[in-house]
mmCIF file of C-alpha atoms in Angstrom:
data_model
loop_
_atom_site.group_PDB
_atom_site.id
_atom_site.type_symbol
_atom_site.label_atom_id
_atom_site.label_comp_id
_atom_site.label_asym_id
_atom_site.label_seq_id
_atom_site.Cartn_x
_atom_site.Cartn_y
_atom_site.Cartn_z
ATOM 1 C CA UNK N 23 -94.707 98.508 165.752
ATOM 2 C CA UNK N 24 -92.854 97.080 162.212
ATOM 3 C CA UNK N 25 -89.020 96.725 162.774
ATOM 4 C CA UNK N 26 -86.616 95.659 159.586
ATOM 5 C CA UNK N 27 -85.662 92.038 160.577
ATOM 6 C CA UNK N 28 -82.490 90.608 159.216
ATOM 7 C CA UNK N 29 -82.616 87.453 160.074
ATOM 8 C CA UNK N 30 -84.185 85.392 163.257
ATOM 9 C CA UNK N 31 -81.725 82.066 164.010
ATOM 10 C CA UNK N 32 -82.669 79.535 166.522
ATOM 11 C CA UNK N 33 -80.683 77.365 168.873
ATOM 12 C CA UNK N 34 -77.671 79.742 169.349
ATOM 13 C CA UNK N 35 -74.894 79.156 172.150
ATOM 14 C CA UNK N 36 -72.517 81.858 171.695
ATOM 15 C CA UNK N 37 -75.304 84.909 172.287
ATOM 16 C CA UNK N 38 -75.464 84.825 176.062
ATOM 17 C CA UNK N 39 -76.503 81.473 178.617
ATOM 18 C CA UNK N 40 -78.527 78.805 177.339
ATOM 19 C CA UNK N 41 -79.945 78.067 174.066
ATOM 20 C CA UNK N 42 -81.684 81.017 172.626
ATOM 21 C CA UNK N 43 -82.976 82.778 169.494
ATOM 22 C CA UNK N 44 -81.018 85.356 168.635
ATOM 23 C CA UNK N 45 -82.874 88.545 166.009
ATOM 24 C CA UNK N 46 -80.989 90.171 163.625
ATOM 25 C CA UNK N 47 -82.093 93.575 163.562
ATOM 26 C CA UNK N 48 -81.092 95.680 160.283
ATOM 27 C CA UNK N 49 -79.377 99.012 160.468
ATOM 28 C CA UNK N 50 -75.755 100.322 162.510
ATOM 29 C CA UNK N 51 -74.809 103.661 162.935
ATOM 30 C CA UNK N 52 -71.360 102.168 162.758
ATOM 31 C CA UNK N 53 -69.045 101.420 159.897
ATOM 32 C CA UNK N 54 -66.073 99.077 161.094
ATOM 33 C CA UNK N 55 -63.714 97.753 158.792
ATOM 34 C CA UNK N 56 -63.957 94.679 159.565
ATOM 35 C CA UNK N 57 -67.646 94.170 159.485
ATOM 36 C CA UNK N 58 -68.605 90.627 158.468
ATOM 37 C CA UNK N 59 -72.066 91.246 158.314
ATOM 38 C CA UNK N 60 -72.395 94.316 155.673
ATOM 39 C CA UNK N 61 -75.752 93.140 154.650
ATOM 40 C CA UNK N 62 -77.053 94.365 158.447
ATOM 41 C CA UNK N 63 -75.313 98.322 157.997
ATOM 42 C CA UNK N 64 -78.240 100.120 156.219
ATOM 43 C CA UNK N 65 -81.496 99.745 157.393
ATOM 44 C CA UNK N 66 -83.138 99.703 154.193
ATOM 45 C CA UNK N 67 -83.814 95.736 152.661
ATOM 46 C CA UNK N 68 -81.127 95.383 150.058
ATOM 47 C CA UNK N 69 -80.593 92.267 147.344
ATOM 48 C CA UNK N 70 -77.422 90.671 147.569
ATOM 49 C CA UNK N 71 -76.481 89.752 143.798
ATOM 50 C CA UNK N 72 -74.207 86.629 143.577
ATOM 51 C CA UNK N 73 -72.907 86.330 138.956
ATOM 52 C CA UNK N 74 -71.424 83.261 139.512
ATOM 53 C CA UNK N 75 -74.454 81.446 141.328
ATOM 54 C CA UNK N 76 -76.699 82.893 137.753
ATOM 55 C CA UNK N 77 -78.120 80.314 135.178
ATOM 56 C CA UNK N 78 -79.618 83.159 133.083
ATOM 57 C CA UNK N 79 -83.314 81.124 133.754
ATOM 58 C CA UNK N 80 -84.993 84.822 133.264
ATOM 59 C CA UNK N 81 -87.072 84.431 135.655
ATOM 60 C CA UNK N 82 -85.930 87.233 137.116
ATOM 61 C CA UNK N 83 -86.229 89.647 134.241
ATOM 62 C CA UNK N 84 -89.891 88.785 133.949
ATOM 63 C CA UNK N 85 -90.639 89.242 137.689
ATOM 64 C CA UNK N 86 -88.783 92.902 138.164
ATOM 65 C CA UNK N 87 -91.534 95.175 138.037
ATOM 66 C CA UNK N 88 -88.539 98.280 137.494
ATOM 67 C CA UNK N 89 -86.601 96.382 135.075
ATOM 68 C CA UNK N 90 -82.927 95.900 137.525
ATOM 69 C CA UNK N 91 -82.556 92.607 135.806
ATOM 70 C CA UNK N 92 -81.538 92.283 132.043
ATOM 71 C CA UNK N 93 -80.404 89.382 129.948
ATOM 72 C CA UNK N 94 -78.220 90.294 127.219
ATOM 73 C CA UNK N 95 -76.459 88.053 124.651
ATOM 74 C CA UNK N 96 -77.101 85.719 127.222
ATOM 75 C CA UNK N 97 -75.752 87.812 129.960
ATOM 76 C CA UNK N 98 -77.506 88.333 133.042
ATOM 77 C CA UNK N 99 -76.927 92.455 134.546
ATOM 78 C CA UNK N 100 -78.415 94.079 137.140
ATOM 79 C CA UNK N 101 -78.876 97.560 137.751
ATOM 80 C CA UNK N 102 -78.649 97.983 141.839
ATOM 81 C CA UNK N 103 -79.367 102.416 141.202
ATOM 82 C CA UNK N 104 -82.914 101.292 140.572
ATOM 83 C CA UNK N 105 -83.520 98.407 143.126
ATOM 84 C CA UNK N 106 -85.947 99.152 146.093
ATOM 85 C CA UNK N 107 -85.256 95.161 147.055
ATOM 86 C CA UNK N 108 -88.944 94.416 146.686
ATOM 87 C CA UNK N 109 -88.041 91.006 146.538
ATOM 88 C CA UNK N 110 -90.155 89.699 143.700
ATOM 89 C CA UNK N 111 -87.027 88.298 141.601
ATOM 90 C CA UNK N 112 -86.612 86.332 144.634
ATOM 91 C CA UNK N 113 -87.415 82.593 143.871
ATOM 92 C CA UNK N 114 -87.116 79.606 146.371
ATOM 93 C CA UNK N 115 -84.397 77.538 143.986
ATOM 94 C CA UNK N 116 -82.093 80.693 142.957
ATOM 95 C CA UNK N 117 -78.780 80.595 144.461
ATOM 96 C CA UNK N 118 -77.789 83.735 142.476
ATOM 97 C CA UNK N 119 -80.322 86.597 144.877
ATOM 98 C CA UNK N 120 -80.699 86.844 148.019
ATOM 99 C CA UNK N 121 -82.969 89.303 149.816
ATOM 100 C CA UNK N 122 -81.264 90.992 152.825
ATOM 101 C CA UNK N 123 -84.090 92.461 155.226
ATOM 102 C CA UNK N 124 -87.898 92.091 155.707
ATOM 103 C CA UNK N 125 -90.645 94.267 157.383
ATOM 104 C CA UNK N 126 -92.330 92.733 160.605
ATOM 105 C CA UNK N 127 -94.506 93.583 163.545
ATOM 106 C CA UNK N 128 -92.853 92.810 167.179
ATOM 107 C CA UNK N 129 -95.347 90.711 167.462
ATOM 108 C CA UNK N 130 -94.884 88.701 164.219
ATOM 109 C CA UNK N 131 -90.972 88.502 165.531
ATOM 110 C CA UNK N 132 -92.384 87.223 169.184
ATOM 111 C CA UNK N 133 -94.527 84.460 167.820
ATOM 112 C CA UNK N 134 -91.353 83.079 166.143
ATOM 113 C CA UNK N 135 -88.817 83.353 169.277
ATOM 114 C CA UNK N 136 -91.853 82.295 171.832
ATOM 115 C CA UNK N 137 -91.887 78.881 170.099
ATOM 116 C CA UNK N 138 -88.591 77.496 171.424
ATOM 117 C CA UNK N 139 -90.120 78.514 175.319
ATOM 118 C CA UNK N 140 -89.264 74.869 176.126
ATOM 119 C CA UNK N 141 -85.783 75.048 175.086
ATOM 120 C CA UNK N 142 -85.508 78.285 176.919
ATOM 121 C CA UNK N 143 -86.865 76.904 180.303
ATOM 122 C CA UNK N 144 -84.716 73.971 179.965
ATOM 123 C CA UNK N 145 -81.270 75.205 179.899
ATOM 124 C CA UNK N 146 -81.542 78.770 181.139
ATOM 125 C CA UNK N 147 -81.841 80.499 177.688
ATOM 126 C CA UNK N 148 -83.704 83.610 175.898
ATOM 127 C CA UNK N 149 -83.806 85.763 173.489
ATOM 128 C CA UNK N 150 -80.982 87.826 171.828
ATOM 129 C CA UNK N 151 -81.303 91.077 170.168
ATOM 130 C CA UNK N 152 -78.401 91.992 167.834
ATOM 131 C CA UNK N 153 -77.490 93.547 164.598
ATOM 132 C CA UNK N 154 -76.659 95.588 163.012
ATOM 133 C CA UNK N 155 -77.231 97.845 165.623
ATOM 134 C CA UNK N 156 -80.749 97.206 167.934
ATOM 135 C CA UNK N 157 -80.317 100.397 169.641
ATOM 136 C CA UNK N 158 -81.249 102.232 165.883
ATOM 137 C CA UNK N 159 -84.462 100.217 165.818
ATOM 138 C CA UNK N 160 -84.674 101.487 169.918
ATOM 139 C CA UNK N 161 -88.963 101.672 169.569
ATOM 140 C CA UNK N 162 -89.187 98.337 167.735
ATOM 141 C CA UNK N 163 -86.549 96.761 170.225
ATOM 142 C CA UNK N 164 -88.290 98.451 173.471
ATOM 143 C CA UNK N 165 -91.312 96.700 172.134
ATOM 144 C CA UNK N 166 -90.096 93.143 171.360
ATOM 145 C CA UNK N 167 -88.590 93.165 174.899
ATOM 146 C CA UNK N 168 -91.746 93.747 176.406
ATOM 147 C CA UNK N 169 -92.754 90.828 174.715
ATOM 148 C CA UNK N 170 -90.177 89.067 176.305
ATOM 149 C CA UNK N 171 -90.375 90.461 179.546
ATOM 150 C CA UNK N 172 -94.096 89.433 180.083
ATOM 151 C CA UNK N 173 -93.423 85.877 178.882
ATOM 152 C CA UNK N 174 -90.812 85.469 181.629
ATOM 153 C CA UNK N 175 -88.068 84.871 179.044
ATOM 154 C CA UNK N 176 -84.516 86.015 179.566
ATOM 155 C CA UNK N 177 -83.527 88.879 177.744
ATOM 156 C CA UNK N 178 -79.738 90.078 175.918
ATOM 157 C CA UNK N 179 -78.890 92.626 173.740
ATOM 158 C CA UNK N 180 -75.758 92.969 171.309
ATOM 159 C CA UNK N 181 -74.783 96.666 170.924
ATOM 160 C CA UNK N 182 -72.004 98.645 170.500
ATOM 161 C CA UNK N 183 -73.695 101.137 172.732
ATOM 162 C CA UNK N 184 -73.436 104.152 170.079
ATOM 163 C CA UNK N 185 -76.850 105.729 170.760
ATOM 164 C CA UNK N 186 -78.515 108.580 172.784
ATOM 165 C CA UNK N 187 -78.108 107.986 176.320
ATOM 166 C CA UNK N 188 -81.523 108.274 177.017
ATOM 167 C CA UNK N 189 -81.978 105.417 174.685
ATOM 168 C CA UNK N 190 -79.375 103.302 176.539
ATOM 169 C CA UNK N 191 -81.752 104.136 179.831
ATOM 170 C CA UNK N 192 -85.146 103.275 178.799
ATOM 171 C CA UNK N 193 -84.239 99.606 177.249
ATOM 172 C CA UNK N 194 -81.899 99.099 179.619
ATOM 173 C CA UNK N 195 -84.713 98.710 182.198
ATOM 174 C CA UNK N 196 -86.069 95.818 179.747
ATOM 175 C CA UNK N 197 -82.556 93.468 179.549
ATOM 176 C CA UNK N 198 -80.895 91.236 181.616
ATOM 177 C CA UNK N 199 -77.711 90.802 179.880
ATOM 178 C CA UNK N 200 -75.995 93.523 177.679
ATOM 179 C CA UNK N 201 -73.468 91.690 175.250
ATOM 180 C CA UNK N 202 -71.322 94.996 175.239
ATOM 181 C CA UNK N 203 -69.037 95.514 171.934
ATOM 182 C CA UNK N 204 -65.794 97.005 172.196
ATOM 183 C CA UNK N 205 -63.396 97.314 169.624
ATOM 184 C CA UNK N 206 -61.178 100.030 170.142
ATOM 185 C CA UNK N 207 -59.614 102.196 173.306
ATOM 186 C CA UNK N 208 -58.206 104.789 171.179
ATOM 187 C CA UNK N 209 -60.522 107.820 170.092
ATOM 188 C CA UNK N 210 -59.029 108.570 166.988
ATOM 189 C CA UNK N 211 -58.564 104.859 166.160
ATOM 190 C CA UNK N 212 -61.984 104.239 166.679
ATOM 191 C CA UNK N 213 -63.025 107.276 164.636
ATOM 192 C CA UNK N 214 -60.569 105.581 161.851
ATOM 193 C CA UNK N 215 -61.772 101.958 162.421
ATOM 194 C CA UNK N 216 -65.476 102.763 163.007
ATOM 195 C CA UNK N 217 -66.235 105.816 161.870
ATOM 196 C CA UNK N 218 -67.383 107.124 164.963
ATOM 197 C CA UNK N 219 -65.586 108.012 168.743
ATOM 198 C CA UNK N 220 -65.657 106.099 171.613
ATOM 199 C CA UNK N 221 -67.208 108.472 174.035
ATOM 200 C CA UNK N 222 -70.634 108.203 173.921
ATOM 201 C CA UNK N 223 -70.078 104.381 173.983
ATOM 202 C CA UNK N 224 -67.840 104.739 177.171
ATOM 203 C CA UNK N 225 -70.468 107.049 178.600
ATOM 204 C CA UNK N 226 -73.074 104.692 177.973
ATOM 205 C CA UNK N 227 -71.469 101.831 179.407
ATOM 206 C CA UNK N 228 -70.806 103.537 182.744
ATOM 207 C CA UNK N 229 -74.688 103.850 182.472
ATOM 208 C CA UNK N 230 -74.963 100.446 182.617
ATOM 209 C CA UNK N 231 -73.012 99.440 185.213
ATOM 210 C CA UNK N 232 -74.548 102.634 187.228
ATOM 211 C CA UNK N 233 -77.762 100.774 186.836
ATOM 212 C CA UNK N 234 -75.898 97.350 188.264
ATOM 213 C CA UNK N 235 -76.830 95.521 184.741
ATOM 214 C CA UNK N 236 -74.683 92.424 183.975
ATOM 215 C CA UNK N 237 -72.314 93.353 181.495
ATOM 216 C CA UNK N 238 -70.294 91.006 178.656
ATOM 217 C CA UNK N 239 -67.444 93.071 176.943
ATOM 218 C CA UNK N 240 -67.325 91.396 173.420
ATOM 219 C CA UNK N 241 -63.738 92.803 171.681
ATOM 220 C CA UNK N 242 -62.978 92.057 168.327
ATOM 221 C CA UNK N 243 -59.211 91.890 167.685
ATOM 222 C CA UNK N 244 -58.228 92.780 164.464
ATOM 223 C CA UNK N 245 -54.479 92.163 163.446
ATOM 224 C CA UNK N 246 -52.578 95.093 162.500
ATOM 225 C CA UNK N 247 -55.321 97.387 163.882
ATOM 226 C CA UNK N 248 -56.008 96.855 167.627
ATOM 227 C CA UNK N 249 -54.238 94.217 168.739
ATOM 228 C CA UNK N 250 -51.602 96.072 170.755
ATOM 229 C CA UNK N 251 -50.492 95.984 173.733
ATOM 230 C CA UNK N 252 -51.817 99.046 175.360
ATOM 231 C CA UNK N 253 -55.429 98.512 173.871
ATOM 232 C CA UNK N 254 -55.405 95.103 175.710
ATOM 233 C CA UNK N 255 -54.110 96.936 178.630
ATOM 234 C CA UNK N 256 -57.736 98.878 178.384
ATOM 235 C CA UNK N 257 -60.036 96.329 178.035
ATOM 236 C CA UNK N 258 -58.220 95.101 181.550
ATOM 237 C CA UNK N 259 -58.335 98.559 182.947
ATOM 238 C CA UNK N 260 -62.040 98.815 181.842
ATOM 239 C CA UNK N 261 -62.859 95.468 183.665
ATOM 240 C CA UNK N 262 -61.443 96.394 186.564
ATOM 241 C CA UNK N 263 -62.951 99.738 186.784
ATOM 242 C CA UNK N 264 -66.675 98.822 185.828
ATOM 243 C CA UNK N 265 -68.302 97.025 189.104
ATOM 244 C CA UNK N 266 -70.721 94.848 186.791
ATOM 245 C CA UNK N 267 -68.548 93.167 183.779
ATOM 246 C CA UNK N 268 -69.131 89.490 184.221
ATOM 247 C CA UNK N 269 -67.005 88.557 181.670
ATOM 248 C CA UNK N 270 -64.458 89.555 178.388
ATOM 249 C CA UNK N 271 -64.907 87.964 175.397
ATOM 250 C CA UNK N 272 -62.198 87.904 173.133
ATOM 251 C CA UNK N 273 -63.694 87.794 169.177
ATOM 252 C CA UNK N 274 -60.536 86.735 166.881
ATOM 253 C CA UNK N 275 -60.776 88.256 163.637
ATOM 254 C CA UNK N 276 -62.203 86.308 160.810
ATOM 255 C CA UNK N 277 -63.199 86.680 156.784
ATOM 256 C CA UNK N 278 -66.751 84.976 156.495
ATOM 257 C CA UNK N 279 -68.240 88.015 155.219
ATOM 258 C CA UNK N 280 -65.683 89.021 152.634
ATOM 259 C CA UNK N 281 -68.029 87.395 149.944
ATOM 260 C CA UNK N 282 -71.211 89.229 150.801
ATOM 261 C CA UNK N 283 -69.561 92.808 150.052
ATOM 262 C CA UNK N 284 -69.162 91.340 146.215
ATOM 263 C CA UNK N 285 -72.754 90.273 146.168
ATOM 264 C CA UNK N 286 -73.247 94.047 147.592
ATOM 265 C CA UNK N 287 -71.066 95.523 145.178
ATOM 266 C CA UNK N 288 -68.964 96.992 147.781
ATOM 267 C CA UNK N 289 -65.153 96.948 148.850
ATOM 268 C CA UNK N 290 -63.950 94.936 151.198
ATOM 269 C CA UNK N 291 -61.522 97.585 153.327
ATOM 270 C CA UNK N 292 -59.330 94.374 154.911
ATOM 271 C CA UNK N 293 -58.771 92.351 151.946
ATOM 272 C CA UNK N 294 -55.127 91.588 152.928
ATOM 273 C CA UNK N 295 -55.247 91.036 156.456
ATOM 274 C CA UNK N 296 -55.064 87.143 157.515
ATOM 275 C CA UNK N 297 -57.238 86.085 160.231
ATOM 276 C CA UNK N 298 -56.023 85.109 163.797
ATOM 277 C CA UNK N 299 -54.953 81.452 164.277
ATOM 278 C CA UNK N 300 -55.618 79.850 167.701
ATOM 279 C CA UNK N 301 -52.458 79.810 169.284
ATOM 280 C CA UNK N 302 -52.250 84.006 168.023
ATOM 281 C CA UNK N 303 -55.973 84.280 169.681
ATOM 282 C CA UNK N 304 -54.795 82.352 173.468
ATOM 283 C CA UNK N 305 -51.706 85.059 173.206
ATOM 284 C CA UNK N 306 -54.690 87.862 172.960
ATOM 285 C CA UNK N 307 -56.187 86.272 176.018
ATOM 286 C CA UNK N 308 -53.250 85.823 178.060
ATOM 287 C CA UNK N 309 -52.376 89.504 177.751
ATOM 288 C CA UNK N 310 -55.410 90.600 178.843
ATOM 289 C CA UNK N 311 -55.910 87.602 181.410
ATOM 290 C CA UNK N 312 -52.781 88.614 183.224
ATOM 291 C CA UNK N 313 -54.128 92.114 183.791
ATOM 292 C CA UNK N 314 -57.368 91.474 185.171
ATOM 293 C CA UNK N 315 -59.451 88.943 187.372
ATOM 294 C CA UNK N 316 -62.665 89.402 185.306
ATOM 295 C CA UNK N 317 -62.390 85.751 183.484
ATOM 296 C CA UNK N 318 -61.540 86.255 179.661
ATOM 297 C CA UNK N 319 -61.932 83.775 176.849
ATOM 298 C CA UNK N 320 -62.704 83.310 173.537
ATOM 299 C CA UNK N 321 -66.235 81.806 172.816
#
């Protein structure tokens, strides 16, 4: 089974216990605002085009077998309507191209996590699928976790839970730790924010705790968007209701990705909204702390 990779990063704390590998799959069926990872939304490679990192070597213009690249009175352009992110502008010492997205097996993707086994065994760690969105790429994932499964390594999945609920089911059976996103209580907010509602992802994540699978709720908090009172007043109420949520993890909203959208060519929706300073983040806990006894924190 081929998958579209993103990215595969070892010796990650922050993606469920222990030290694990966390893949990148490519693809989301969601568009948030705030997205810091555009580069993961389609599921297509893509070529993320940075002017400022350009020397104007050429080598690019030689290498692009549909002519994207063009130097003109010692100007570099490139033509993104006729990309197909092939990759073969690509070279090891340009800053200025960067190829989002690459074709693998499951099995090319296990042979890379299966190599930190030791680290794994050691302090209680895995492998963690995220995105993007690994419930798009549900064959590839159901695949990989197999993988996983019969190697006796512990299993987590990022997802925002938008997907068919028969989906959900079958690699459900395969994880032992959903990382759960969510990021709005509001329907019509999260249509606004996301581009999608909220009930299939509520819907799912009864399914989850129906099956008695450990559950993470991961909520961004975005200022000026969702970080009211009443929505914290859900993610409390959600806790409480759901038999299975170990934890709620509060995700303070930052601008890392704002650069990537102008190597995308693409607008940044949230260009004036400041991120959340620490002591504005522990007030986001607190809120939601004093409402529930499902521990909360920011990781």
């Amino acid at each position: 089974m081929q998958g579209t990779v993103l990215n595969i990063q070892r010796f990650c704390t922050s993606d469920g216990p222990g030290i694990r590998t966390t893949v990148f799959l490519k693809g989301c069926p969601l568009t948030c605002l705030w997205c810091h990872n555009p580069e993961s939304q389609r599921r297509k490679p893509e070529l993320l085009y940075s002017p400022t990192e350009c020397v104007s070597c050429g080598r690019c213009t030689s290498a692009c077998p549909r002519g994207c690249h063009q130097q003109k009175n010692g100007q570099h352009t490139f033509d993104r309507s006729v990309c197909v992110a092939c990759g073969a502008c690509r070279f090891p010492l340009c800053k200025a191209i960067e190829l989002s997205g690459k074709t693998m097996s499951a099995k090319e993707v296990f042979d890379e996590v299966v190599k930190d086994a030791a680290f794994y065994r050691n302090s209680g760690g895995g492998m963690t699928l995220s995105g993007g969105e690994p419930l798009l790429q549900a064959d590839f994932a159901i695949e990989l976790l197999g993988l996983a499964r019969e190697a006796g390594i512990h299993k987590a999945i990022e997802t925002c839970g938008y997907a068919p609920r028969k989906v959900v089911a079958s690699i459900a059976e395969l994880v032992d730790l959903f990382l759960f996103d969510y990021k709005e209580s509001d329907p019509e907010r999260h249509r606004r924010f996301t581009g999608v509602d909220n009930a299939q992802i509520l819907e799912n994540l009864t399914l989850l705790d129906d099956m008695k699978k450990s559950i993470v709720l991961r909520c961004p908090i975005i200022p000026d968007y969702n970080d009211r009172d009443d929505h914290f007043a859900s993610i409390a109420a959600l806790a409480n209701r759901l038999s299975h949520v170990t934890e709620i993890q509060i995700e303070p909203y930052h601008d890392f990705g704002k650069t990537k959208y102008a190597k995308l060519e693409r607008a940044y929706a949230l260009s004036d909204v400041l991120p959340a300073d620490r002591e504005v983040a522990r007030r986001y806990v607190s809120a939601i702390q004093a409402r529930t006894d499902t521990p909360v924190r920011i990781p």
